[in-house]
Coordinates of C-alpha atoms in Angstrom, one line a residue:
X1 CA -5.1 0.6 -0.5
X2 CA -1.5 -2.0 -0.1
X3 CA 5.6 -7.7 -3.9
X4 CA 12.1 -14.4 -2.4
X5 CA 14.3 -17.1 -2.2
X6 CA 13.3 -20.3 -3.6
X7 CA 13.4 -22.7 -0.6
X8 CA 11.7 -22.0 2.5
X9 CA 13.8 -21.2 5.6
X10 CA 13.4 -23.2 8.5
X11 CA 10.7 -21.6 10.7
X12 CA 11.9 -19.5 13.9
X13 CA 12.1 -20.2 16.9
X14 CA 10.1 -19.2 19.5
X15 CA 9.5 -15.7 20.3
X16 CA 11.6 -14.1 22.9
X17 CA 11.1 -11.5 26.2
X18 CA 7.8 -10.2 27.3
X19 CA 5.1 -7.6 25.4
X20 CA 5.6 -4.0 26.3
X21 CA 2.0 -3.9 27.9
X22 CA -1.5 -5.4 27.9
X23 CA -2.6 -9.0 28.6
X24 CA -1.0 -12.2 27.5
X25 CA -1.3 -16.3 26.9
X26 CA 1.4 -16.6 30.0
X27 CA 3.5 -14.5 28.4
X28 CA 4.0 -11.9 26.1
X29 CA 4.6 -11.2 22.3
X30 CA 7.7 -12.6 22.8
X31 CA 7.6 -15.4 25.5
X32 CA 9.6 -18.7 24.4
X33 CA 8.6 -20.6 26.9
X34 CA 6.5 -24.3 25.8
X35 CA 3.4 -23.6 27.8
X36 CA 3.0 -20.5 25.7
X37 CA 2.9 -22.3 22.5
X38 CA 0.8 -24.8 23.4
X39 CA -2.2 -23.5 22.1
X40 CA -5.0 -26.2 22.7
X41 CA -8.6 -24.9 23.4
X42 CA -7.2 -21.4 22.1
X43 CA -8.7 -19.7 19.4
X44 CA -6.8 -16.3 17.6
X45 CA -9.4 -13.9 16.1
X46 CA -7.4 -12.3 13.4
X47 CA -8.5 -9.1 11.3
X48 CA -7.4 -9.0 7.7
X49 CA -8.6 -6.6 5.0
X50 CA -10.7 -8.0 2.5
X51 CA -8.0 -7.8 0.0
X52 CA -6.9 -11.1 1.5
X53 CA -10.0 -12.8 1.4
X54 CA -11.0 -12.1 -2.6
X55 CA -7.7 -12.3 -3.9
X56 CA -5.1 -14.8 -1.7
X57 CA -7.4 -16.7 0.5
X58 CA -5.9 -20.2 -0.2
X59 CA -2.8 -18.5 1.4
X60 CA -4.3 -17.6 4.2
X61 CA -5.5 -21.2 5.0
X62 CA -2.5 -22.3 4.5
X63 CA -0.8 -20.3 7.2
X64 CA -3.4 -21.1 9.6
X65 CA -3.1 -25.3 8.5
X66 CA 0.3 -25.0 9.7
X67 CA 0.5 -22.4 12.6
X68 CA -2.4 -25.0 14.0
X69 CA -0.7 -28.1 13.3
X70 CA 2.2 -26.9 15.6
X71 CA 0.5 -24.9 18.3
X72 CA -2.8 -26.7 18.4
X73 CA -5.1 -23.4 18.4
X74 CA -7.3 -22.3 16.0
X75 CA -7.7 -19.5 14.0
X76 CA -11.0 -17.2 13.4
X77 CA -10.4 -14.8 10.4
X78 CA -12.4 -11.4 10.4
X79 CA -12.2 -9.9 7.0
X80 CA -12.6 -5.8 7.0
X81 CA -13.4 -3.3 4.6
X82 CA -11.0 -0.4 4.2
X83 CA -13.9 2.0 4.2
X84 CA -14.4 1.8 7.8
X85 CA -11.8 -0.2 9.3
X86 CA -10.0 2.4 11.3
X87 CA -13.6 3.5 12.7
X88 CA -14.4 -0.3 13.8
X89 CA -10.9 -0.7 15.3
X90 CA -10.9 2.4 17.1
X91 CA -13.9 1.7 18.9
X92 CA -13.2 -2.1 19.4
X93 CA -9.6 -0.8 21.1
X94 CA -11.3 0.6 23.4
X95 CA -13.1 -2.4 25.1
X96 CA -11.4 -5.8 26.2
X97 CA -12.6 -7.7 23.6
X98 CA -9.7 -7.6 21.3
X99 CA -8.8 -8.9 18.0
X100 CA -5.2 -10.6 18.5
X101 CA -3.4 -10.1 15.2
X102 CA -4.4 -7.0 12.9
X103 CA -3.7 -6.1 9.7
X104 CA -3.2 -1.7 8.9
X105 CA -2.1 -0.1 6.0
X106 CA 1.4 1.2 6.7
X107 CA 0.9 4.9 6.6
X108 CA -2.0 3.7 8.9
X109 CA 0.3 1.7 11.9
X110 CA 2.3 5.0 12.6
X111 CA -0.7 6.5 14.7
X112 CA -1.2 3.1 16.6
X113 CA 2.1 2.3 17.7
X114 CA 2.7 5.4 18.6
X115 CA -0.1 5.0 21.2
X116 CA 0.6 1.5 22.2
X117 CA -1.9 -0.6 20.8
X118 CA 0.5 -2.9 19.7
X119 CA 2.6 -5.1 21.5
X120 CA 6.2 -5.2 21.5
X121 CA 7.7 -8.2 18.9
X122 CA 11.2 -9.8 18.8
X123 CA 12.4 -8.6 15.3
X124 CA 14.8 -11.4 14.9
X125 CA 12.6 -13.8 14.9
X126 CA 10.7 -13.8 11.8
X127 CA 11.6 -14.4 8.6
X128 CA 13.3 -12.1 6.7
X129 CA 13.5 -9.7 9.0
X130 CA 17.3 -8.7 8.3
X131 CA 15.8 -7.4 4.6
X132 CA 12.8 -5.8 5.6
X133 CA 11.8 -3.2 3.4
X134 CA 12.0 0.3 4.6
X135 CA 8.8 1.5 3.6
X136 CA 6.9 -1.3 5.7
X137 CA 9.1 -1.8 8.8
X138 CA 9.6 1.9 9.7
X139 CA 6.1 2.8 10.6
X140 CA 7.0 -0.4 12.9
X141 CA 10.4 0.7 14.7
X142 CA 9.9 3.0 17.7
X143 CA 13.0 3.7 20.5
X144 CA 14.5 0.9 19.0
X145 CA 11.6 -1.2 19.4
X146 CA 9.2 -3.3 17.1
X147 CA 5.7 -3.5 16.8
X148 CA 4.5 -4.8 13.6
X149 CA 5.8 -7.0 10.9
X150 CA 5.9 -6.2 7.2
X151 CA 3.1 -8.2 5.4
X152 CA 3.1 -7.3 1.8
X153 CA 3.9 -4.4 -0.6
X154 CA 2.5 -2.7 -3.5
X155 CA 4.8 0.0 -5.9
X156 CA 3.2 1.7 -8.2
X157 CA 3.9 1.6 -11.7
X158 CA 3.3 2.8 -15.6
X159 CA 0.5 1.0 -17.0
X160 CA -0.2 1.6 -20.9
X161 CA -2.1 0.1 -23.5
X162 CA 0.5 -2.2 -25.9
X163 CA -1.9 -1.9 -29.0
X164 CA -1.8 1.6 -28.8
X165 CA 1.8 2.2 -28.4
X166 CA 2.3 -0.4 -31.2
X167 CA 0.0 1.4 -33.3
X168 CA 2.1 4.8 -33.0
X169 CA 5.5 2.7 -33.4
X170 CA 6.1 3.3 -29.5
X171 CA 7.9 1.6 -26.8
X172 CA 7.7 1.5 -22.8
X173 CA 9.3 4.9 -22.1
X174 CA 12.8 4.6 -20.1
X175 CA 13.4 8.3 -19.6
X176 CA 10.9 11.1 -18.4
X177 CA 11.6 12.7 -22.0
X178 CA 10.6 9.8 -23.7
X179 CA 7.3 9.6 -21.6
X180 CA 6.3 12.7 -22.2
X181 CA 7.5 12.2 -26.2
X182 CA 5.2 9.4 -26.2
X183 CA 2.2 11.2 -24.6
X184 CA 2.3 13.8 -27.5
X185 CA 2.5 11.2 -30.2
X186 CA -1.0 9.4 -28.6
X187 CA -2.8 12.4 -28.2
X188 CA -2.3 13.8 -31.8
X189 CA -3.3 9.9 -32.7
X190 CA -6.2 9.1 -30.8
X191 CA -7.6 12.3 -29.3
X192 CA -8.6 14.7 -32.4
X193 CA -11.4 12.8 -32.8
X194 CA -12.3 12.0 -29.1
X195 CA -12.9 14.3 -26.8
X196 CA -13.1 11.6 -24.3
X197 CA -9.9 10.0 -24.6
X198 CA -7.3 10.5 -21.8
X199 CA -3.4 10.6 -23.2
X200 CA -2.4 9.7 -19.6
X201 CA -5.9 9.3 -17.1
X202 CA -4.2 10.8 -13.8
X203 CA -7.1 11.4 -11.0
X204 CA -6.3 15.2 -9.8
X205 CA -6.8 13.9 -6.2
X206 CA -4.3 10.9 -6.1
X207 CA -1.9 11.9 -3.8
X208 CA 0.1 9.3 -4.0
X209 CA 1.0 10.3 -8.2
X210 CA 1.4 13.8 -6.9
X211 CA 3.7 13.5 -4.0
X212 CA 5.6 11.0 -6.1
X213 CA 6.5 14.0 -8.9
X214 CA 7.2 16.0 -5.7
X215 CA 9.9 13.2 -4.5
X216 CA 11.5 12.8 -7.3
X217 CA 12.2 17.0 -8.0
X218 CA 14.2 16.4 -4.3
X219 CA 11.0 17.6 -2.2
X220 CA 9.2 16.0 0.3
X221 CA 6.0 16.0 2.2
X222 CA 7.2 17.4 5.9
X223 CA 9.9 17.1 7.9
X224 CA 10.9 17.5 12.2
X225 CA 13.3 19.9 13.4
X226 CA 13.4 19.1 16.9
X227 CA 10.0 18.4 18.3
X228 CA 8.4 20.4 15.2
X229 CA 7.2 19.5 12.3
X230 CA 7.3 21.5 9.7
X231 CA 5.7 21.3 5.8
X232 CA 7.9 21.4 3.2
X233 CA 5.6 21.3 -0.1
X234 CA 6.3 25.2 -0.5
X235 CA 9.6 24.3 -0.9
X236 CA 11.3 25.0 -4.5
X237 CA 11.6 21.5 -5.3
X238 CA 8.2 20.3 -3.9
X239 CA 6.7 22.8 -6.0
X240 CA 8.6 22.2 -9.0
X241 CA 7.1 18.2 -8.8
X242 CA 3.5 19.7 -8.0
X243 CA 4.0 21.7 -11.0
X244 CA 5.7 18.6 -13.4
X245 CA 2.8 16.9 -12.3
X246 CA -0.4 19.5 -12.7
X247 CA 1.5 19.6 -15.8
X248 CA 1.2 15.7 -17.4
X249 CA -2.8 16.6 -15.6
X250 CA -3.8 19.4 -17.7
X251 CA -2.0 18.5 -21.0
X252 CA -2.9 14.8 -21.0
X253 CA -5.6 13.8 -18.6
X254 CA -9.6 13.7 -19.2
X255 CA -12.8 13.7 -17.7
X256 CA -13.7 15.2 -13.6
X257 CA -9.9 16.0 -12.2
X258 CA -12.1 16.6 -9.0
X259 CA -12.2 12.1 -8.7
X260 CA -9.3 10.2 -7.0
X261 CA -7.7 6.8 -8.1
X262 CA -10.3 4.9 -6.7
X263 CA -11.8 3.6 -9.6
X264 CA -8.8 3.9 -12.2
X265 CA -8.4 0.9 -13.0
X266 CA -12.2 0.8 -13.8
X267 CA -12.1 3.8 -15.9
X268 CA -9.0 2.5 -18.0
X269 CA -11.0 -0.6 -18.4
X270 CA -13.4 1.2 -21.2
X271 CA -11.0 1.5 -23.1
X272 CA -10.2 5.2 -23.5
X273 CA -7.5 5.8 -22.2
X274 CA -3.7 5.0 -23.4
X275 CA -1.9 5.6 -19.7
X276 CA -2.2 5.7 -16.4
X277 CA -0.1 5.6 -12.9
X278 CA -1.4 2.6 -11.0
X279 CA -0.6 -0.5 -8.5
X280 CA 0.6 -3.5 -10.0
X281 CA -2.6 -5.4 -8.9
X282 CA -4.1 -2.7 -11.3
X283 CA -3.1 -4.4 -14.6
X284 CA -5.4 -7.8 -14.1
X285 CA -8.1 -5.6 -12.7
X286 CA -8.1 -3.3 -15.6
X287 CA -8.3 -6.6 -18.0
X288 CA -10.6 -8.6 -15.7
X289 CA -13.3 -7.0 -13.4
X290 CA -15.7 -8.9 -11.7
X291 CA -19.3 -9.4 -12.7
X292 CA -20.9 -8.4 -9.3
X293 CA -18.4 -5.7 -8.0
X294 CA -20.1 -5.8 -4.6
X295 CA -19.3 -9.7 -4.5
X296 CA -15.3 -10.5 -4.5
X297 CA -16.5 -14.0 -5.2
X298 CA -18.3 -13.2 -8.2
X299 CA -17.2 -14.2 -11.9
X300 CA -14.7 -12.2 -13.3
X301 CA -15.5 -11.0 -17.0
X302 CA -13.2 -9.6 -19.4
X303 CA -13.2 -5.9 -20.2
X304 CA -12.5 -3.6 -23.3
X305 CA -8.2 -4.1 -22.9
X306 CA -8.3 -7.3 -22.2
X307 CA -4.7 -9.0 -23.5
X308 CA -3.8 -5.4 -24.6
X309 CA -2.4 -3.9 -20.8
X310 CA 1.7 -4.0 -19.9
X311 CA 3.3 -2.3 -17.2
X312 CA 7.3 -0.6 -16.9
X313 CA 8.6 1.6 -14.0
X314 CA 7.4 5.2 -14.1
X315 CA 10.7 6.8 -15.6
X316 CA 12.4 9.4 -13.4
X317 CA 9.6 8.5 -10.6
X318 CA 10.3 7.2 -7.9
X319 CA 7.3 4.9 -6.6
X320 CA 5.2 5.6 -3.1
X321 CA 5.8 1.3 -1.6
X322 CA 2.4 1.2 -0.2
X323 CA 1.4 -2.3 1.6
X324 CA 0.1 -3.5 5.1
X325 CA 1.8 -4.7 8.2
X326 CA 0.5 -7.0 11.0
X327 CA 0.5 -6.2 14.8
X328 CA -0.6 -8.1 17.9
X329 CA -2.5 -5.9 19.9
X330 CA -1.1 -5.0 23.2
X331 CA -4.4 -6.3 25.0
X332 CA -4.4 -9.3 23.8
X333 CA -4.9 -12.5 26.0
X334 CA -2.9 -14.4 23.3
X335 CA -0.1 -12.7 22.5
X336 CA 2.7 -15.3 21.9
X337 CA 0.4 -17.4 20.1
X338 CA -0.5 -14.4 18.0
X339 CA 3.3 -13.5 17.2
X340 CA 3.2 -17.2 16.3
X341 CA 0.8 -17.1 13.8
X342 CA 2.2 -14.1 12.2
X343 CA 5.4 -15.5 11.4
X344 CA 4.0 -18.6 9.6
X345 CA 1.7 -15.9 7.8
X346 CA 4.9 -13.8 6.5
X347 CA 6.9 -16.4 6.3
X348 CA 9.1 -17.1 3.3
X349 CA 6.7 -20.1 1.8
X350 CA 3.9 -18.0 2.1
X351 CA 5.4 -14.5 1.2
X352 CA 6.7 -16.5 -2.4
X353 CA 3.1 -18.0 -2.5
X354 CA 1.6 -14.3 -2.7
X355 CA 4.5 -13.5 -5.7
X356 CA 1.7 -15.0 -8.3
X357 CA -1.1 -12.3 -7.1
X358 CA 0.6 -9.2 -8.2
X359 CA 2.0 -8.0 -4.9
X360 CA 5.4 -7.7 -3.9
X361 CA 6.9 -9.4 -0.9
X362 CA 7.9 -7.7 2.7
X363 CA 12.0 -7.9 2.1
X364 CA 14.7 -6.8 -0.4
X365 CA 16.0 -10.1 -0.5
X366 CA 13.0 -11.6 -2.1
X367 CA 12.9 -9.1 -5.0
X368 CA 14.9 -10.5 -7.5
X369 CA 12.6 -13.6 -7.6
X370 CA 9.6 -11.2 -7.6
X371 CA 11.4 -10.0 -10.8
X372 CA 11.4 -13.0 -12.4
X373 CA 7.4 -13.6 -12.1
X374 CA 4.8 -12.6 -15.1
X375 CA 3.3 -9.4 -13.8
X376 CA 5.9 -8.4 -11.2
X377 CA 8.7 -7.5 -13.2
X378 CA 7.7 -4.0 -13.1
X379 CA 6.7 -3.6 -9.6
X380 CA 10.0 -5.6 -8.2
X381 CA 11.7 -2.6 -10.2
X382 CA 9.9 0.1 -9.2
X383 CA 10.4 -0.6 -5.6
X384 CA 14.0 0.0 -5.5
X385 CA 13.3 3.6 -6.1
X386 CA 10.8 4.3 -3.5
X387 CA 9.3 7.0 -1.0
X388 CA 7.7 6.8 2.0
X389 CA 5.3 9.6 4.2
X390 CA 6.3 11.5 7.4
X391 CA 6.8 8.8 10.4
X392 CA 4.7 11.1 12.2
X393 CA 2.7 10.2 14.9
X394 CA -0.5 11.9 13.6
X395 CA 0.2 11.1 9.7
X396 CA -3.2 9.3 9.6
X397 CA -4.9 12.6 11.0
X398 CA -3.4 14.6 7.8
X399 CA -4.7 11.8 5.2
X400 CA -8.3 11.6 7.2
X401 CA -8.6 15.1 6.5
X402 CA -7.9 14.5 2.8
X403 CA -5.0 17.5 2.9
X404 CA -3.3 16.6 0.2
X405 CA -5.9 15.7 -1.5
X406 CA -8.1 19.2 -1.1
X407 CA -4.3 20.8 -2.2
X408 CA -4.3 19.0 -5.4
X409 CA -8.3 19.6 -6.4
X410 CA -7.1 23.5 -5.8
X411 CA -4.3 23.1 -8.7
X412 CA -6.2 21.1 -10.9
X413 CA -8.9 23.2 -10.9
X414 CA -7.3 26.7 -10.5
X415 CA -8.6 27.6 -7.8
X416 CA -5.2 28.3 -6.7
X417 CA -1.8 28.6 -8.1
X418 CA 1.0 26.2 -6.6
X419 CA 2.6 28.1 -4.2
X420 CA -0.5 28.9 -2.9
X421 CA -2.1 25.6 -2.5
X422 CA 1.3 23.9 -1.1
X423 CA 1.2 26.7 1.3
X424 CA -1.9 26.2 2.5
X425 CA -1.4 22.5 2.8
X426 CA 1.8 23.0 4.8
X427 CA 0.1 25.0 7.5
X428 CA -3.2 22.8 7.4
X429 CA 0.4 19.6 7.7
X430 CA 1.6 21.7 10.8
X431 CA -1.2 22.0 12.6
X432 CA -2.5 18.5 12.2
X433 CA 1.1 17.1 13.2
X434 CA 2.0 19.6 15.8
X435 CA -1.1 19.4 17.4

């Protein structure tokens, strides 16, 4: 997987300087001059992730209605599937026939602009920018330098069923006490007679839950000294969250701790389940799943909790801000027109336009507002405590091998203790990082 003022700011000017490398519409990234805006005859070949297409697509169209109107190119939208989008790009890098703008998860753009696959951007002029939330513009910063702009976030959040907590007299939990206090009661309720039922349904290979419990005990993932990098989960207070959090697994969860989040939303869905720890998007899909799940344009049916789902921050958690940022590629032939384009796509219209779909926005400024929308108040709140993975050139490497992931199945299961599994992940961390 990847969230506000209420007038639009005037658009930006034009961008400034010249790309750091590749090829260019007579000029870089950040050429100003009129010729390089002049975009008739052009056409910008733009890879989103699909997520765009099934769930904000009006937006889309509306970006490229006005980034046409005042360049005169047009714009050809790939849609990509995060199964094998890294695999596609990797291989399409490597010829000359380039996608201008594309869109990476932000633990993704680490690896790529560390390698230079992006072109260098003009952070000033784009929206926002000033505000940019820290878990989607660092992946972008390196030397001082820009090369990708925040598209959207995603926290993560509690989402619980509300006729099951008012059954048991219960209320959204504000302390970890009270969470925990609340898990007990709906398990001595619900799950006597059901061996099925999960108190709070937590995947024993989501990462992202995990290293969340592990943030907010004061650990963290990794960390450089110097030009090393060294794991940190066998520290005392990474091992206290992975044990906090094996913890809620054991004594609340149900069903194979073996799956990931993936399908979470689906399971919660059939209406066995009381908790779980998911993105704010989650909530509608939980209620409303669609009738064809291999077609994003197929009817959406209600399910089992529909009207009966609410969210709150996790309390005492801080949430991982996931989300996607957008880079021109450094060999484009289009490169100013494609900065162009992403501007009017992250602007401030549409970044309050995407407020109604459950995501949050790309800057701190616009949270408030996000607040103030049905189905973001939780998320807006939940990303002001937030965490974010190693800025590590090879961070991708790490979650392609699923280390974190293998780590957690080994707790879960008992396969190992803690210690043991956190220090097998921190050398498995080292390796990949420092290699």
């Amino acid at each position: 997987m990847r969230h506000r003022i209420a007038i639009a700011a005037a658009l930006a000017a034009t961008l400034l300087g010249a790309a750091a490398c590749g090829g260019s519409d007579e000029g870089g990234a950040n050429d100003t001059s009129a010729q390089a805006l002049d975009g008739t005859g052009k056409t910008l070949k733009v890879w989103l992730m699909v997520d765009a297409q099934s769930s904000w697509k009006e937006i889309v169209d509306d970006a490229n209605a006005r980034f046409t109107a005042a360049t005169g190119a047009n714009v050809t939208v790939e849609y990509q599937q995060w199964a094998n989008h890294l695999t596609k790009l990797d291989a399409t890098l490597a010829g000359n026939d380039v996608p201008d703008v594309v869109e990476l998860g932000n633990t993704e753009m680490p690896k790529y602009v560390f390698s230079g696959a992006f072109a260098e951007l003009d952070k000033s002029r784009f929206e926002n920018s000033a505000n940019w939330l820290q878990g989607l513009s660092g992946p972008c910063e390196l030397d001082g330098k820009t090369y990708c702009v925040p598209y959207y976030a995603g926290a993560r959040v509690l989402i619980y069923r509300t006729d099951l907590f008012d059954a048991a007299g219960l209320k959204a939990p504000t302390s970890y006490a009270e969470l925990t206090a609340a898990a007990d009661a709906l398990k001595a309720k619900n799950a006597a007679n059901n061996k099925k039922f999960a108190t709070f349904y937590m995947p024993g290979a989501y990462w992202y839950a995990a290293m969340s419990w592990v943030y907010a005990e004061g650990g963290q993932i990794a960390k450089k000294d110097g030009d090393k990098w060294s794991g940190t989960l066998s520290d005392p207070q990474a091992q206290a969250g992975l044990q906090k959090w094996a913890d809620l697994v054991k004594g609340y969860s149900a069903g194979d701790v073996t799956k990931d989040e993936s399908d979470q939303a689906q399971i919660f869905a059939q209406g066995e389940s009381a908790m779980f720890y998911g993105n704010g998007w989650e909530v509608g899909a939980a209620q409303e799943q669609r009738k064809d799940p291999n077609d994003p344009n197929s009817e959406l049916v209600a399910t089992k909790v529909k009207d009966k789902v609410a969210a709150a921050p996790m309390p005492g958690i801080p949430s991982f801000l996931g989300g996607s940022d957008l880079g021109v590629t450094a060999k484009s032939q289009n490169q100013a027109l494609a900065a162009e384009w992403i501007k009017y796509f992250t602007d401030t219209k549409s970044q309050e336009a995407l407020l109604a779909k459950a995501v949050l926005p790309n800057a701190t400024n616009l949270l408030d507002k996000a607040a103030t929308v049905k189905g973001n108040e939780a998320t807006a709140l939940a990303a002001k405590s937030s965490w974010f993975v190693p800025m590590a050139e090879k961070w991708a490497d790490v979650e392609k091998a699923a280390v974190l992931q293998q780590m957690l199945r080994d707790i879960v299961t008992g396969k190992k203790p803690v210690a043991d599994a956190a220090a097998w992940a921190d050398a498995e961390i080292e390796k990949t990082l420092n290699g």
